[in-house]
Amino acid sequence: MIDVAIPPQTTSPVAMIRTLGLVAALCGFIIVAAYQGTFDAVQENKRIAVERAVFKVIPTAKAIVEYFAAPSGSVTKVGAGDTAPVGSIKFYAAYDASGKLAGIAAEGVAKGYSDNVRILFAYDPGSAAITGFGLVAMRETPGIGDKILVDKDFLANFPLEAKLADDLKQLAHAIVTVKHGSKTQAWEIDAITGATITSRAVGRAINDAAQMLLPRIVPNLTQLKENNGPPRS
Amino acid sequence: MKLLSYFRGEAFQRGVHPPSCKLTASTRIRRLPFASKVTVPLSQHIGKTPRPIVQVGQEVVRGEPIARSDEWLSVPHHAPVTGVVEFIGLRPGVRGPWVESIVIRAHPGASQEDLWGRPRDLSDATGGDILQAIWDAGMVGLGGAAFPTHAKLTVPKQAHVHTLVVNGCECEPYLTCDHRVMVEQADDLITGIRYAMRATGAVRAIVGIEDNKPDAAVAIRAAIVRCGRIPEGEIYAELVPTKYPQGSEKMLVMALFGVEIPAGDLPVSLGMVVNNVGTLAALGKLLPAGRGLTERIVTVTGPGVAKPGDYIVPLGTPLRFVLDYAGAPGVATRQVILGGPMMGQAAASLDVPITKGMSGVLVMQGDALDWRGNQKTYPCIKCAECVESCPMGLNPAQLGMLAAKREYDLMGSDYHLGECFECGCCSYVCPSNIPLVQQFRIAKQILREKALSK
Amino acid sequence: MHESAAQIFINAFLANNFVLAMFLGLCPFIGVSGKLETAVPMGVASTFVMLVASLCAFGINILLAHLGLEFLRLIAYIVIIASTVQLVEMVLKKYSPSLFRALGIYLPLITTNCAVLGVALFQTAREYDFVQSITFAVGAGAGFTLALVLMASVRERLQLSDVPAVAQGTALSLMLAGILSLAFMGFAGLGG
Amino acid sequence: MSIEISSAPHIKGTRSVEQIMRHVVWSLLPVCAFFIFQYGLSALLSLMVVTVSCLLTERFFVRQGGQSGDIGDFSAIITGLLLALSLPPGFPLWMGAVAGIVAIALGKALFGGIGFNVFNPALIGRAFVQAAFPQAIATYTPSFMPGRFAEYIPSSLTLPLMQPVSVVEWLKDRQFDALAGATPLAKWKFEGVMANADELLTSLSGHMAVGPSPVLILLCGAYLAFRRFLDWRIPAAILGSAGLTAWILYGFDPLRFPNPFFMLFSGGLILGAVYMATDMATSPVTPKGMWVYGALIGLLTVIIRYYSGLPEGVMYAILIANAAAPLIEKITQPTPFGKGVLSNLGRQKKGASYPLHSGYISREDAGAVTPKKRFMFNKPKHPPKE
Amino acid sequence: MNASTTERWDEFMEGIWRQNPLFVMVLGLCPALAVTVSAVNALSMGLATTFVLTCSCVLVSLLRKLIPKEVRIATYIVIIATFVTVVDYLIQAISLALYDALGAFIQLIVVNCIILGRAEAHASKNPLLPTLINALGMSAGFTLGLFALGAVREILGAGTFFGIALFGADFQPWVVMVLPPGGFFVLGAWLLIFAAIARRRQKKLAENIQNA
Ligand SMILES: Cc1cc2nc3c(=O)[nH]c(=O)nc-3n(C[C@H](O)[C@H](O)[C@H](O)COP(=O)(O)O)c2cc1C
Ligand SMILES: Cc1cc2nc3c(=O)[nH]c(=O)nc-3n(C[C@H](O)[C@H](O)[C@H](O)COP(=O)(O)O)c2cc1C
Ligand SMILES: Cc1cc2nc3c(=O)[nH]c(=O)nc-3n(C[C@H](O)[C@H](O)[C@H](O)COP(=O)(O)O)c2cc1C
Ligand SMILES: Cc1cc2nc3c(=O)[nH]c(=O)nc-3n(C[C@H](O)[C@H](O)[C@H](O)CO)c2cc1C
Ligand code: SF4
Ligand code: SF4
Ligand code: SF4
Ligand code: SF4
Ligand code: FES
């Protein structure tokens, strides 16, 4: 037989697989190392971020506990590594320095001018009112949309009445955003001229979340109050 | 304006309405005296160039054949004057380059009657005989294109012609020769039409006349009655709304019948043949007399002409002679246009002769051409005027932009450059003064050369 | 908040157009938008790859979540999307050579561009379900195609303009993209 | 003696670019005059500043050689006037100047000057400032304010680069509430208040913050269309498609959607349809294309107004249609004479466009066939002899 | 300085000026436009890219003899994706706010073709040191480009620079600059400026040649 001088392959499959395996192993090692190395810092960061956000909307809070509100109406504390049961909503119970329940914070989201507006709002069980809100994320126009955080008239909307109806199934009055200068009720939000759309989004986010969440929380307030905050130093 | 023409019933879509300037519409046809020397270019028509059959020094009588060809798509020439052949060779041509011509010095004393022809009776001649007679007469289309008439009247084997369309539109501003022919030579025209019908086998002839010449229609209808032998409806005259370029055969057929001649096809594909009124009137006069084409009617007009009018001009008469006679001093002349102002060609010099296809001599003097200098050229502002005026339904704006970037191939392949018949409507209307049709001519030329070199 | 399929589509197609509002897929957008005849197949091919990527990502994500290996998500996405596209390319080549000829030359260009990976990442981040994911991918692809086609036709027209010499090339394309993006701001808030 | 040689045609229509543009400027003057009458000194100053900034920018680029055309062609004046008419009367002058500069620089010079631009320059200017200064551009003041010829709207005279002062206080001093400064569209969209027909058309009866008078614009536009300085098809298509879409939606849900009349006569739809969408350089040249283009603008306008976050949509609709115009033009190229597949059939059925003589023999009757080859085939065998 | 140091320096400067990935090669546009709404974001993105680019190129260069031709692209992608994942977690660990601001564009560094291009065109053929220098030069060029965009957009769009107010409270920010169109306009404007400079230089050169 005549040797045709065309090598079918420069590298043998074994070598190829060996190298790929090596590279993959190396990469896997690097990733796992990075993941492990940063895991604590990331978790800590996330916790601090949540805490900060909650502390901001509930100024008296000194500690928080994470809860799930299940559709059945029960609330359960979240332990490390727990995954959310289907249909449940996460919220935070905040406790002040003396361990008393200072308020409840939860996230709400609604479509704003250009994308979703995600906020964290605080509910005060004592007065049954929304006492304030903070921003989680949004892509609204700088200079317009972000007025919701600084506009004095807008911030004056809070506390905002959020009483449950007698059947404890929904809010007595849905929270609505009305045009600037026409707020007459305690459950209405006075919009910002020029940023009506973002104002509306805030109103809707609060309303949607409150309608879902409050009927589950309010019956369980005692459970939340009894829990004197997390055992933290 | 567009709306108005819509309600009036548009003859064909788009087109333009240039000012008509028909200065000579009611001036009778006059005869021009003979120049002392005439120059007969050998190539005056579409097709093969005939060769001279006379020698230098030879005496010729008016009407005698002086050039002939055996080629089918070619016509003979006849001596326009009685005189002596002085020179055979290159003389200035209309387009600039010199062309092969026969120069004849007229006998000063000659009576200049047509001596050569022999009257004959064609009353029961067959179509073939008539075609032969037309060929011998050296007839070409007098409407401008100068296509050999016998060739046009020969119906292709597979085709059938039912209608002869007689083109009496004369849509170009200034020109009135066809108009005067219809008014003054209506009887010759009817005779010519009947010959052409016999030659083609058409059962019907329609004279299409723009409605700014009602008197022409009246004259033709009167001639039909006078003739007497014509069955009802065989020949009739129709008025069509005036609009440029009605005279184009495509537009005229559209105006009369509402059908489009398919792109790339001739009217014969719809069973029609289109002839100019001047051509048929000349036929009507020449065939019974057995003579050849030695003269034609030319409108000499324009802003600088003292005696404008329609003149019977011997072929080969130098332009300078015509201008002098009509009172257009050569010194003041800025431009001489052969044909009408929309499609005519600027003469390269005043020494060129009148040829068979020349329907008008338009003399521009003084400020008549100042618009060229006064108007600024802008980029195309996409005003769509040109699109709204192109009778062929092209997009001259796009073609113009492509031409400016030398995208000639794209013009031909995607934007139908080949359909443009260079009527000039687009250039006429363009507010940006873009020389659109001028660019298209160049583009077509380049594409032709490219196709040839392949 | 649950977004309906129509909302997701309109958002990805117009309001948050991948190219003009989200800055994804800009390199092909600037590079391939010179001619209409390349822009259209490029758009179609991209839409197709986005759909493939979206399906892959949906599957991988379920798998990784199940295994608790979310930190491998990125590397898994990129490897699997790239190889699936390659596989599809081979299948196409074998069973539909005409389709392959129309789209094939564009496929390798697209496998690793950010619009495709963007679809996968965004649908994961927004926790879309299966139908939502598909709608999102198709909407994003349609939006990409729309932007590409508009840009290409405008650029073809500008070939016939006397654009100043300094502005020719990428600068002009970017300015055009800016103007288009300005015009698309009119759609803001459409999908809600 | 020498004679000139030139190529046909040797005569020329009387139209020129300057003439067209001059007529458009003239026709805009009554509209501007009424705008000034509505809003007083601020409107006058705004018109002047914006136009001058357009002209200066144009002059700079023409001198630079970056663009063709010249300042004498009036097109920059049109850009300036239309831009100013589309801005609120109390828009800070420095922002107006920015809009003018952007309009000419980005909207026109970038593409090579007059005729080459793909987007309407005035709208590019406006879209830019709308995105840059969204609050200022949404701040309207009531029309027919007393004393409007004696003082400026305070926001007009804002120092360059600075934020405009709020007009709310100023309005309060004059017993207007803050809502008086909302345009009819904003009022409808954000407050559900609909303006009456008479207010929309002239605003003479109240202090509604409306733009330039639609009636006047329609009149001036009709004049231009009649003189054929603009193409009537585009406004007709826009108003038709916007009206139709609005009417259909109104039919579905009259409570949620306003009536078509409100849709047509509120905001800048009429100004946009008559003067801005018709800008020749940025609209298709093909007649069919103009219908498509107009219909697209009308449809987009209604969609943006009803469903997007903004109260007004004409500007964006026109800009998007501008971007689509080359594409529209490409797919609506006219069919050349004699090339339409069905052109002959269709026409013959409809009958000739000119009344036919009764003796007309149709092609079918006569059994005519289209010859495949031309004359070459029936050439006589032997050349006939004399 | 000896010859090779100058060469090295030239090679480094190449990436910054003559072969600038953003302004000259016009690559990696998406991150360049998406995250440059502020100078800080621009710099962070630049540094993240630098990290990924440098690490991947170094690793590729080290492994270049080992990697078979047939699977090199796959290998590069895996390597790049690895470092992107690393940088993703690093940024999360450093600051969540920054992580949110950069959004998905950190993960999209994977497909930034500057990196794959460098790995393929340079790192796979060169030893460690030149690779490092080349990668650093390119990264520096990209980072500088991002910074040029981010600075302009932040100054005009918010009136601040690194968050410090520059013009007092009454300054009217040009919101458009931090919106998507602004990104296109600013990059386009930079390119126009560079083109104008290049033209002027060419003209001068031509004049000089003529005069000489
Ligand atoms: C570029 C631009 C950005 C905008 N951004 C927002 C925004 O972030 N939030 C918002 O509510 N409205 C935004 N708008 C919408 C207008 O400001 C709109 O007119 C206003 O929200 C309506 O409120 P008003 O009725 O109080 O004037 C934006 C508009 C433009 C042109
Ligand atoms: C190359 C050429 C070939 C022609 N062949 C024929 C023909 O075979 N039969 C015919 O009747 N006319 C023929 N014609 C004449 C045309 O029908 C038409 O009358 C001539 O081109 C001038 O018409 P126009 O002035 O409308 O262009 C031919 C013309 C040209 C230029
Ligand atoms: C734009 C254009 C305009 C024309 N106008 C006329 C006209 O007004 N009168 C006319 O007889 N022929 C006109 N023609 C020439 C006709 O198409 C056709 O060639 C002629 O009527 C044929 O007759 P003939 O061969 O006897 O010259 C025009 C051609 C074109 C292309
Ligand atoms: C009917 C008509 C409408 C016009 N509309 C505009 C316009 O909306 N905006 C503008 O900048 N220029 C307009 N122009 C002026 C001119 O066409 C414009 O500057 C061109 O875009 C420049 O190429 C208009 C001109 C005409 C004749
Ligand atoms: S030469 Fe002129 S007038 Fe005569 S037919 Fe032709 S276009 Fe009409
Ligand atoms: S010259 Fe040609 S393109 Fe121009 S109008 Fe006439 S047919 Fe149309
Ligand atoms: S008439 Fe002239 S300016 Fe108008 S569209 Fe045609 S070419 Fe352009
Ligand atoms: S890989 Fe990405 S960045 Fe590179 S050219 Fe392709 S699309 Fe552009
Ligand atoms: S497509 Fe190149 S970076 Fe996004």
Coordinates of C-alpha atoms in Angstrom, one line a residue, chain D residues 15-190:
Chain D
R15 CA -40.6 76.3 -10.5
S16 CA -37.5 76.7 -8.4
V17 CA -36.5 75.6 -4.9
E18 CA -36.4 79.2 -3.7
Q19 CA -39.9 79.7 -5.0
I20 CA -41.3 76.7 -3.2
M21 CA -39.6 77.5 0.0
R22 CA -40.6 81.2 -0.2
H23 CA -44.2 80.2 -0.6
V24 CA -44.0 77.9 2.4
V25 CA -42.5 80.7 4.5
W26 CA -45.3 83.1 3.4
S27 CA -48.0 80.6 4.2
L28 CA -46.5 80.1 7.7
L29 CA -46.6 83.8 8.5
P30 CA -50.3 83.9 9.3
V31 CA -49.9 80.9 11.5
C32 CA -47.0 82.6 13.3
A33 CA -48.9 85.8 13.7
F34 CA -51.8 84.0 15.4
F35 CA -49.4 82.2 17.6
I36 CA -47.9 85.5 18.7
F37 CA -51.4 86.9 19.2
Q38 CA -52.2 83.9 21.4
Y39 CA -49.1 84.0 23.5
G40 CA -47.6 87.4 23.2
L41 CA -44.0 88.6 23.5
S42 CA -42.6 85.2 24.5
A43 CA -43.9 83.5 21.4
L44 CA -42.5 86.3 19.2
L45 CA -39.1 86.1 20.8
S46 CA -39.1 82.3 20.7
L47 CA -39.8 82.4 16.9
M48 CA -37.1 84.9 16.3
V49 CA -34.4 83.2 18.4
V50 CA -35.0 79.7 17.1
T51 CA -35.1 80.9 13.5
V52 CA -31.9 83.0 13.9
S53 CA -30.1 80.1 15.5
C54 CA -31.1 77.8 12.6
L55 CA -29.9 80.4 10.1
L56 CA -26.6 81.0 11.8
T57 CA -26.0 77.2 12.0
E58 CA -26.9 76.8 8.4
R59 CA -24.6 79.6 7.5
F60 CA -21.7 78.1 9.4
F61 CA -22.1 74.7 7.7
V62 CA -22.6 76.2 4.2
R63 CA -19.5 78.3 4.7
Q64 CA -17.6 75.3 5.9
G65 CA -18.5 73.4 2.8
G66 CA -20.0 70.6 4.8
Q67 CA -23.3 70.9 3.1
S68 CA -24.8 72.0 -0.1
G69 CA -27.5 74.6 -0.7
D70 CA -27.2 78.2 0.5
I71 CA -28.7 80.4 3.2
G72 CA -30.8 82.2 0.6
D73 CA -32.9 79.1 -0.1
F74 CA -35.3 79.8 2.8
S75 CA -35.4 76.2 3.9
A76 CA -33.6 77.0 7.2
I77 CA -36.2 79.6 7.9
I78 CA -39.0 77.0 7.5
T79 CA -37.1 74.7 9.8
G80 CA -36.8 77.5 12.4
L81 CA -40.4 78.7 12.2
L82 CA -41.8 75.2 12.4
L83 CA -39.5 74.2 15.2
A84 CA -40.5 77.3 17.2
L85 CA -44.2 76.7 16.5
S86 CA -43.9 73.2 17.9
L87 CA -42.3 74.3 21.1
P88 CA -44.2 75.7 24.1
P89 CA -44.3 79.5 23.9
G90 CA -42.5 79.9 27.2
F91 CA -39.7 77.5 26.4
P92 CA -36.4 78.9 27.6
L93 CA -34.8 80.8 24.8
W94 CA -31.4 79.1 25.3
M95 CA -33.0 75.7 24.9
G96 CA -34.7 77.0 21.8
A97 CA -31.4 78.0 20.4
V98 CA -30.0 74.6 21.2
A99 CA -32.9 73.0 19.4
G100 CA -32.2 75.2 16.3
I101 CA -28.5 74.3 16.3
V102 CA -29.2 70.6 16.7
A103 CA -31.9 70.7 14.0
I104 CA -29.5 72.0 11.4
A105 CA -26.3 70.4 12.5
L106 CA -27.6 66.9 13.3
G107 CA -30.7 67.0 11.1
K108 CA -29.3 68.5 8.0
A109 CA -25.6 69.3 7.7
L110 CA -24.6 65.8 8.9
F111 CA -26.3 64.3 5.8
G112 CA -24.9 66.8 3.3
G113 CA -27.4 69.6 3.5
I114 CA -30.7 70.4 1.7
G115 CA -32.4 67.5 0.1
F116 CA -30.1 64.9 1.5
N117 CA -31.4 64.7 5.0
V118 CA -33.4 61.6 5.9
F119 CA -35.1 63.0 8.9
N120 CA -37.1 66.2 9.3
P121 CA -34.6 68.6 10.7
A122 CA -37.1 70.6 12.8
L123 CA -38.3 67.4 14.4
I124 CA -34.8 66.2 15.1
G125 CA -34.3 69.5 16.9
R126 CA -37.5 69.1 18.8
A127 CA -37.0 65.4 19.7
F128 CA -33.5 66.3 21.0
V129 CA -34.7 68.9 23.4
Q130 CA -37.7 66.8 24.3
A131 CA -35.3 64.1 25.5
A132 CA -32.8 66.6 26.9
F133 CA -35.2 68.9 28.7
P134 CA -38.4 66.9 29.1
Q135 CA -39.8 69.0 31.9
A136 CA -39.4 72.4 30.2
I137 CA -41.0 71.1 27.0
A138 CA -44.0 69.9 28.8
T139 CA -44.6 73.2 30.5
Y140 CA -47.3 75.1 28.6
T141 CA -48.9 78.3 29.7
P142 CA -52.5 79.4 29.1
S143 CA -53.2 81.3 25.9
F144 CA -54.7 84.8 25.8
M145 CA -53.2 85.7 29.1
P146 CA -53.9 89.3 30.0
G147 CA -50.8 91.4 29.6
R148 CA -49.1 88.9 27.3
F149 CA -47.8 91.8 25.2
A150 CA -46.3 93.6 28.2
E151 CA -44.2 90.9 29.8
Y152 CA -42.5 87.7 29.1
I153 CA -43.4 84.3 30.5
P154 CA -40.7 84.0 33.1
S155 CA -39.3 80.8 31.9
S156 CA -38.4 82.3 28.5
L157 CA -35.6 84.4 29.9
T158 CA -33.8 81.6 31.8
L159 CA -30.0 82.1 31.8
P160 CA -28.2 79.7 29.5
L161 CA -27.6 76.2 30.9
M162 CA -29.7 77.0 33.9
Q163 CA -33.0 75.4 34.9
P164 CA -36.1 77.4 34.0
V165 CA -37.9 79.0 36.9
S166 CA -41.2 77.5 37.7
V167 CA -44.2 79.2 36.2
V168 CA -46.5 77.9 38.8
E169 CA -46.0 80.8 41.2
W170 CA -46.3 83.2 38.3
L171 CA -49.5 81.6 37.2
K172 CA -50.9 81.8 40.8
D173 CA -50.3 85.5 40.9
R174 CA -52.5 85.7 37.9
Q175 CA -55.2 83.6 39.3
F176 CA -54.6 80.6 37.1
D177 CA -54.2 77.2 38.7
A178 CA -51.3 75.0 37.7
L179 CA -53.6 72.9 35.6
A180 CA -54.3 75.8 33.2
G181 CA -50.9 75.1 31.7
A182 CA -51.7 71.7 30.5
T183 CA -52.3 71.0 26.8
P184 CA -55.6 69.4 25.9
L185 CA -53.9 66.1 25.2
A186 CA -52.1 66.1 28.6
K187 CA -55.4 67.0 30.2
W188 CA -57.1 64.2 28.6
K189 CA -54.4 61.6 29.1
F190 CA -53.6 62.4 32.7

